[in-house]
């Protein structure tokens, strides 16, 4: 490696969709609409879970916090991506890139853990219904939400800092739509094997362990549901879990493909597509999934819409 190729990097250039120069403003319009849908849809879920008396249960308490988390998660990357598409100036300062990665990973870890908490809530509700009010009291729910938010914070900060202590090659171009560790390590000089291993190990820990907890919860839930004598009881029990299960499959499926597949199978285009999937598609579909498959949420929306129209 030539010494002249190594420089003090003050900013990075996010290539994003630079290979589609004639579609920049069209993509801006599409992503702006998607972002507004995410804000409005998840914001509406937050409002109805906080204001509707029929939804003052642990399940909807967690759903409200999950919707807030989705808004925060997409807001880490979306405004910068929209700005880049509109201005076609793709440079991002070094510190902004570091903060974007750090918050993205902290919120991503929180989302994984909160999905596991929501699965545990469904497990207690279906498998231990008599003890549900005692086990899932308000204090426990608050503690579980706080634990989901803060558990991954020190680990993700500890992962981000060493990554940005590297020296980087020139040109400092990241072939991605936002700052992320894999494309960043591609422009780092020296042996990055240990840092790549740390990224994969952390992703494995925060993706697979919550996923295993979710899997165990649903195995027990399904076993309990199959023992129910009535068909209507089985149908009702399955309906309360199906929305959460669909969100889990969308989020974990795309995130696992991005961070856990072998390096040899990576490509810039596929990484962008899957990154869009778990940072955009899942947060956008979350309100639709919970609204279309939940009668209580539909009823709450029908109540709140006439109020908004009258005001």
Short mmCIF file of C-alpha atoms in Angstrom, two decimals:
data_model
loop_
_atom_site.label_atom_id
_atom_site.label_comp_id
_atom_site.label_asym_id
_atom_site.label_seq_id
_atom_site.Cartn_x
_atom_site.Cartn_y
_atom_site.Cartn_z
CA UNK A 1 0.00 0.00 0.00
CA UNK A 2 1.42 3.36 -0.99
CA UNK A 3 1.73 5.92 1.75
CA UNK A 4 0.16 8.56 -0.49
CA UNK A 5 -3.10 6.65 -0.54
CA UNK A 6 -3.57 7.09 3.22
CA UNK A 7 -4.86 10.46 4.39
CA UNK A 8 -6.59 12.18 7.27
CA UNK A 9 -10.26 11.83 6.38
CA UNK A 10 -12.52 14.73 7.37
CA UNK A 11 -15.54 13.53 5.44
CA UNK A 12 -16.88 10.63 3.38
CA UNK A 13 -18.78 10.58 0.10
CA UNK A 14 -21.91 8.43 0.10
CA UNK A 15 -22.38 7.27 -3.48
CA UNK A 16 -25.96 6.20 -2.79
CA UNK A 17 -27.86 6.19 -6.09
CA UNK A 18 -25.19 8.06 -8.06
CA UNK A 19 -25.40 5.34 -10.72
CA UNK A 20 -28.95 6.60 -11.50
CA UNK A 21 -28.25 10.28 -12.31
CA UNK A 22 -31.50 10.81 -14.24
CA UNK A 23 -33.72 9.55 -11.42
CA UNK A 24 -32.44 11.59 -8.46
CA UNK A 25 -35.50 13.83 -8.07
CA UNK A 26 -37.88 10.95 -8.80
CA UNK A 27 -36.23 8.90 -6.06
CA UNK A 28 -36.42 11.94 -3.77
CA UNK A 29 -40.19 12.12 -4.32
CA UNK A 30 -40.68 8.38 -3.75
CA UNK A 31 -38.60 8.31 -0.56
CA UNK A 32 -40.20 11.50 0.74
CA UNK A 33 -43.65 9.92 0.40
CA UNK A 34 -42.39 6.75 2.11
CA UNK A 35 -40.86 8.76 4.97
CA UNK A 36 -44.09 10.71 5.48
CA UNK A 37 -46.04 7.43 5.50
CA UNK A 38 -43.68 6.07 8.17
CA UNK A 39 -44.07 9.19 10.31
CA UNK A 40 -47.85 9.40 9.93
CA UNK A 41 -48.55 5.66 10.25
CA UNK A 42 -46.35 5.03 13.27
CA UNK A 43 -47.35 8.37 14.79
CA UNK A 44 -51.00 7.36 14.52
CA UNK A 45 -50.27 4.07 16.29
CA UNK A 46 -48.53 5.97 19.11
CA UNK A 47 -51.51 8.30 19.53
CA UNK A 48 -54.17 5.59 19.61
CA UNK A 49 -52.20 3.35 21.99
CA UNK A 50 -51.77 6.27 24.39
CA UNK A 51 -55.27 7.78 24.20
CA UNK A 52 -57.71 4.92 23.58
CA UNK A 53 -58.89 3.28 26.85
CA UNK A 54 -59.44 -0.07 25.12
CA UNK A 55 -55.74 -0.24 24.17
CA UNK A 56 -54.28 0.33 27.63
CA UNK A 57 -52.74 -3.14 27.81
CA UNK A 58 -49.10 -4.33 27.81
CA UNK A 59 -49.33 -5.47 24.17
CA UNK A 60 -50.27 -2.00 22.93
CA UNK A 61 -47.91 -0.35 25.40
CA UNK A 62 -45.04 -2.19 23.68
CA UNK A 63 -46.52 -1.48 20.24
CA UNK A 64 -46.54 2.26 20.95
CA UNK A 65 -42.89 2.19 21.99
CA UNK A 66 -42.01 0.03 18.98
CA UNK A 67 -43.66 2.57 16.65
CA UNK A 68 -41.70 5.39 18.30
CA UNK A 69 -38.54 3.35 17.85
CA UNK A 70 -39.35 2.87 14.15
CA UNK A 71 -39.66 6.65 13.70
CA UNK A 72 -36.32 7.23 15.43
CA UNK A 73 -34.66 4.42 13.47
CA UNK A 74 -35.66 5.73 10.04
CA UNK A 75 -34.93 9.34 11.03
CA UNK A 76 -31.27 8.45 11.55
CA UNK A 77 -30.78 7.82 7.82
CA UNK A 78 -33.76 9.22 5.91
CA UNK A 79 -33.25 13.02 6.20
CA UNK A 80 -29.61 12.73 5.10
CA UNK A 81 -30.57 10.46 2.18
CA UNK A 82 -33.31 12.87 1.06
CA UNK A 83 -30.88 15.80 1.28
CA UNK A 84 -28.30 13.94 -0.83
CA UNK A 85 -30.89 13.10 -3.48
CA UNK A 86 -32.19 16.66 -3.69
CA UNK A 87 -28.88 18.55 -3.64
CA UNK A 88 -26.79 15.76 -5.22
CA UNK A 89 -24.06 16.70 -2.73
CA UNK A 90 -23.20 13.38 -1.16
CA UNK A 91 -20.47 14.34 1.30
CA UNK A 92 -21.02 13.59 4.99
CA UNK A 93 -18.66 14.89 7.73
CA UNK A 94 -16.55 12.34 9.59
CA UNK A 95 -18.30 12.97 12.93
CA UNK A 96 -21.78 12.85 11.36
CA UNK A 97 -20.96 9.50 9.79
CA UNK A 98 -19.75 8.15 13.15
CA UNK A 99 -22.91 9.37 14.91
CA UNK A 100 -25.13 7.93 12.19
CA UNK A 101 -23.58 4.48 12.55
CA UNK A 102 -23.66 4.64 16.35
CA UNK A 103 -27.34 5.62 16.57
CA UNK A 104 -28.29 3.21 13.80
CA UNK A 105 -26.76 0.30 15.69
CA UNK A 106 -28.11 1.38 19.10
CA UNK A 107 -31.64 1.70 17.73
CA UNK A 108 -31.29 -1.51 15.70
CA UNK A 109 -30.25 -3.43 18.83
CA UNK A 110 -33.15 -1.86 20.75
CA UNK A 111 -35.55 -2.96 18.01
CA UNK A 112 -34.30 -6.55 18.15
CA UNK A 113 -34.65 -6.65 21.94
CA UNK A 114 -38.08 -4.99 21.93
CA UNK A 115 -39.36 -7.53 19.41
CA UNK A 116 -38.19 -10.26 21.82
CA UNK A 117 -40.00 -8.50 24.68
CA UNK A 118 -43.19 -8.36 22.61
CA UNK A 119 -42.89 -12.10 21.90
CA UNK A 120 -42.49 -12.76 25.64
CA UNK A 121 -45.62 -10.70 26.30
CA UNK A 122 -47.60 -12.85 23.86
CA UNK A 123 -46.16 -16.01 25.45
CA UNK A 124 -47.34 -14.98 28.93
CA UNK A 125 -50.75 -13.87 27.61
CA UNK A 126 -51.44 -17.17 25.83
CA UNK A 127 -49.53 -19.73 27.87
CA UNK A 128 -50.10 -18.24 31.34
CA UNK A 129 -53.29 -16.19 31.02
CA UNK A 130 -54.23 -16.39 34.73
CA UNK A 131 -50.88 -14.93 35.78
CA UNK A 132 -50.69 -12.38 32.96
CA UNK A 133 -51.84 -9.29 34.96
CA UNK A 134 -49.43 -10.21 37.75
CA UNK A 135 -46.40 -10.93 35.58
CA UNK A 136 -46.87 -8.16 32.99
CA UNK A 137 -47.74 -5.32 35.37
CA UNK A 138 -46.98 -1.72 34.42
CA UNK A 139 -43.71 -1.59 36.35
CA UNK A 140 -42.37 -4.70 34.61
CA UNK A 141 -43.42 -3.35 31.21
CA UNK A 142 -41.58 -0.08 31.81
CA UNK A 143 -38.47 -1.93 32.99
CA UNK A 144 -38.50 -4.17 29.90
CA UNK A 145 -38.79 -1.17 27.56
CA UNK A 146 -35.95 0.68 29.33
CA UNK A 147 -33.78 -2.45 29.23
CA UNK A 148 -34.44 -2.79 25.48
CA UNK A 149 -33.32 0.80 24.88
CA UNK A 150 -30.14 0.81 26.98
CA UNK A 151 -28.80 -2.76 26.86
CA UNK A 152 -27.09 -2.40 23.50
CA UNK A 153 -25.85 1.17 23.97
CA UNK A 154 -22.40 0.53 25.54
CA UNK A 155 -21.72 -2.39 23.20
CA UNK A 156 -22.60 -0.41 20.06
CA UNK A 157 -20.55 2.61 21.17
CA UNK A 158 -17.65 0.26 21.86
CA UNK A 159 -18.04 -1.16 18.36
CA UNK A 160 -18.27 2.23 16.62
CA UNK A 161 -15.27 3.95 18.22
CA UNK A 162 -12.56 1.45 17.12
CA UNK A 163 -14.00 1.44 13.59
CA UNK A 164 -13.45 5.19 13.27
CA UNK A 165 -9.97 5.07 14.80
CA UNK A 166 -8.76 3.46 11.57
CA UNK A 167 -6.85 5.28 8.85
CA UNK A 168 -8.78 5.47 5.62
CA UNK A 169 -7.79 5.26 1.99
CA UNK A 170 -8.31 7.98 -0.57
CA UNK A 171 -10.72 8.35 -2.34
CA UNK A 172 -13.00 8.13 0.69
CA UNK A 173 -16.11 6.94 -1.16
CA UNK A 174 -18.66 4.66 0.50
CA UNK A 175 -20.72 2.73 -2.02
CA UNK A 176 -23.82 2.74 0.16
CA UNK A 177 -26.93 4.81 0.91
CA UNK A 178 -25.88 5.62 4.49
CA UNK A 179 -22.88 5.16 6.76
CA UNK A 180 -22.49 1.54 7.79
CA UNK A 181 -19.62 -0.53 9.12
CA UNK A 182 -19.17 -2.99 6.18
CA UNK A 183 -18.67 -0.33 3.43
CA UNK A 184 -16.64 1.80 5.86
CA UNK A 185 -14.19 -1.02 6.56
CA UNK A 186 -13.74 -1.49 2.81
CA UNK A 187 -11.97 1.89 2.62
CA UNK A 188 -10.00 1.38 5.86
CA UNK A 189 -6.31 0.63 5.43
CA UNK A 190 -4.42 -2.15 7.15
CA UNK A 191 -5.77 -5.44 8.43
CA UNK A 192 -9.48 -4.98 9.21
CA UNK A 193 -10.19 -8.64 9.94
CA UNK A 194 -10.57 -8.14 13.71
CA UNK A 195 -12.95 -5.22 13.22
CA UNK A 196 -15.01 -7.11 10.65
CA UNK A 197 -15.16 -10.03 13.07
CA UNK A 198 -16.36 -7.68 15.83
CA UNK A 199 -19.13 -6.33 13.58
CA UNK A 200 -20.32 -9.84 12.66
CA UNK A 201 -20.10 -11.09 16.25
CA UNK A 202 -22.08 -8.11 17.58
CA UNK A 203 -24.69 -8.54 14.84
CA UNK A 204 -24.87 -12.25 15.63
CA UNK A 205 -25.39 -11.50 19.32
CA UNK A 206 -28.07 -8.83 18.92
CA UNK A 207 -29.86 -10.52 16.03
CA UNK A 208 -29.68 -14.22 16.80
CA UNK A 209 -30.13 -14.28 20.59
CA UNK A 210 -33.38 -12.23 20.51
CA UNK A 211 -34.47 -14.28 17.50
CA UNK A 212 -33.88 -17.51 19.44
CA UNK A 213 -35.90 -16.13 22.35
CA UNK A 214 -38.69 -15.22 19.94
CA UNK A 215 -38.54 -18.68 18.36
CA UNK A 216 -38.76 -20.44 21.74
CA UNK A 217 -41.69 -18.21 22.74
CA UNK A 218 -43.61 -19.00 19.57
CA UNK A 219 -42.91 -22.73 19.76
CA UNK A 220 -44.53 -22.73 23.20
CA UNK A 221 -47.33 -20.43 21.98
CA UNK A 222 -48.17 -22.69 19.02
CA UNK A 223 -48.06 -25.79 21.22
CA UNK A 224 -50.50 -24.13 23.64
CA UNK A 225 -52.83 -22.90 20.88
CA UNK A 226 -53.05 -26.36 19.30
CA UNK A 227 -54.31 -27.71 22.63
CA UNK A 228 -57.23 -25.27 22.74
CA UNK A 229 -60.56 -27.09 22.31
CA UNK A 230 -62.46 -24.49 20.26
CA UNK A 231 -61.66 -23.38 16.72
CA UNK A 232 -62.64 -19.79 17.52
CA UNK A 233 -60.21 -19.75 20.44
CA UNK A 234 -57.40 -20.96 18.22
CA UNK A 235 -58.23 -18.37 15.57
CA UNK A 236 -58.30 -15.52 18.10
CA UNK A 237 -55.00 -16.61 19.66
CA UNK A 238 -53.30 -16.87 16.28
CA UNK A 239 -54.60 -13.44 15.22
CA UNK A 240 -53.06 -11.73 18.25
CA UNK A 241 -49.63 -13.13 17.31
CA UNK A 242 -49.66 -13.03 13.51
CA UNK A 243 -48.96 -9.28 13.19
CA UNK A 244 -45.92 -9.43 15.44
CA UNK A 245 -44.67 -12.56 13.71
CA UNK A 246 -44.89 -10.90 10.27
CA UNK A 247 -42.88 -7.86 11.49
CA UNK A 248 -40.27 -10.19 13.02
CA UNK A 249 -39.84 -12.09 9.75
CA UNK A 250 -39.48 -8.87 7.72
CA UNK A 251 -36.96 -7.23 10.03
CA UNK A 252 -34.84 -10.22 11.02
CA UNK A 253 -34.84 -11.72 7.55
CA UNK A 254 -33.40 -8.66 5.81
CA UNK A 255 -31.03 -7.71 8.66
CA UNK A 256 -29.61 -11.24 8.81
CA UNK A 257 -28.96 -11.28 5.08
CA UNK A 258 -27.03 -7.99 5.28
CA UNK A 259 -24.88 -8.65 8.35
CA UNK A 260 -24.60 -12.43 8.71
CA UNK A 261 -23.98 -13.68 5.18
CA UNK A 262 -20.40 -14.44 4.05
CA UNK A 263 -18.29 -11.55 2.76
CA UNK A 264 -17.73 -13.35 -0.55
CA UNK A 265 -21.45 -13.08 -1.36
CA UNK A 266 -21.66 -9.32 -0.75
CA UNK A 267 -22.24 -6.85 -3.56
CA UNK A 268 -22.88 -3.10 -3.38
CA UNK A 269 -26.24 -3.30 -5.17
CA UNK A 270 -27.63 -6.15 -3.08
CA UNK A 271 -26.45 -4.50 0.15
CA UNK A 272 -28.30 -1.30 -0.81
CA UNK A 273 -31.49 -3.20 -1.60
CA UNK A 274 -31.52 -5.18 1.66
CA UNK A 275 -30.54 -2.11 3.67
CA UNK A 276 -33.51 -0.27 2.18
CA UNK A 277 -35.68 -3.21 3.08
CA UNK A 278 -35.02 -3.24 6.82
CA UNK A 279 -34.61 0.54 7.23
CA UNK A 280 -37.60 1.59 5.09
CA UNK A 281 -39.98 -1.21 4.13
CA UNK A 282 -40.37 -2.73 7.60
CA UNK A 283 -41.10 0.60 9.38
CA UNK A 284 -43.54 1.54 6.60
CA UNK A 285 -45.42 -1.78 6.72
CA UNK A 286 -45.50 -1.98 10.52
CA UNK A 287 -48.59 0.28 10.92
CA UNK A 288 -50.36 -1.46 8.03
CA UNK A 289 -49.70 -4.93 9.42
CA UNK A 290 -50.98 -4.04 12.88
CA UNK A 291 -53.93 -2.05 11.52
CA UNK A 292 -55.20 -4.52 8.95
CA UNK A 293 -54.86 -7.58 11.18
CA UNK A 294 -56.07 -6.14 14.49
CA UNK A 295 -59.74 -5.35 15.11
CA UNK A 296 -58.98 -3.27 18.23
CA UNK A 297 -56.60 -1.01 16.31
CA UNK A 298 -59.08 -0.63 13.43
CA UNK A 299 -61.83 0.33 15.89
CA UNK A 300 -59.54 2.87 17.58
CA UNK A 301 -58.61 4.44 14.23
CA UNK A 302 -62.29 4.71 13.26
CA UNK A 303 -62.94 6.58 16.51
CA UNK A 304 -60.06 9.02 16.15
CA UNK A 305 -60.57 9.90 12.47
CA UNK A 306 -63.99 11.62 12.96
CA UNK A 307 -62.44 13.71 15.78
CA UNK A 308 -59.63 14.87 13.51
CA UNK A 309 -62.13 15.68 10.75
CA UNK A 310 -64.38 17.70 13.11
CA UNK A 311 -61.45 19.64 14.57
#
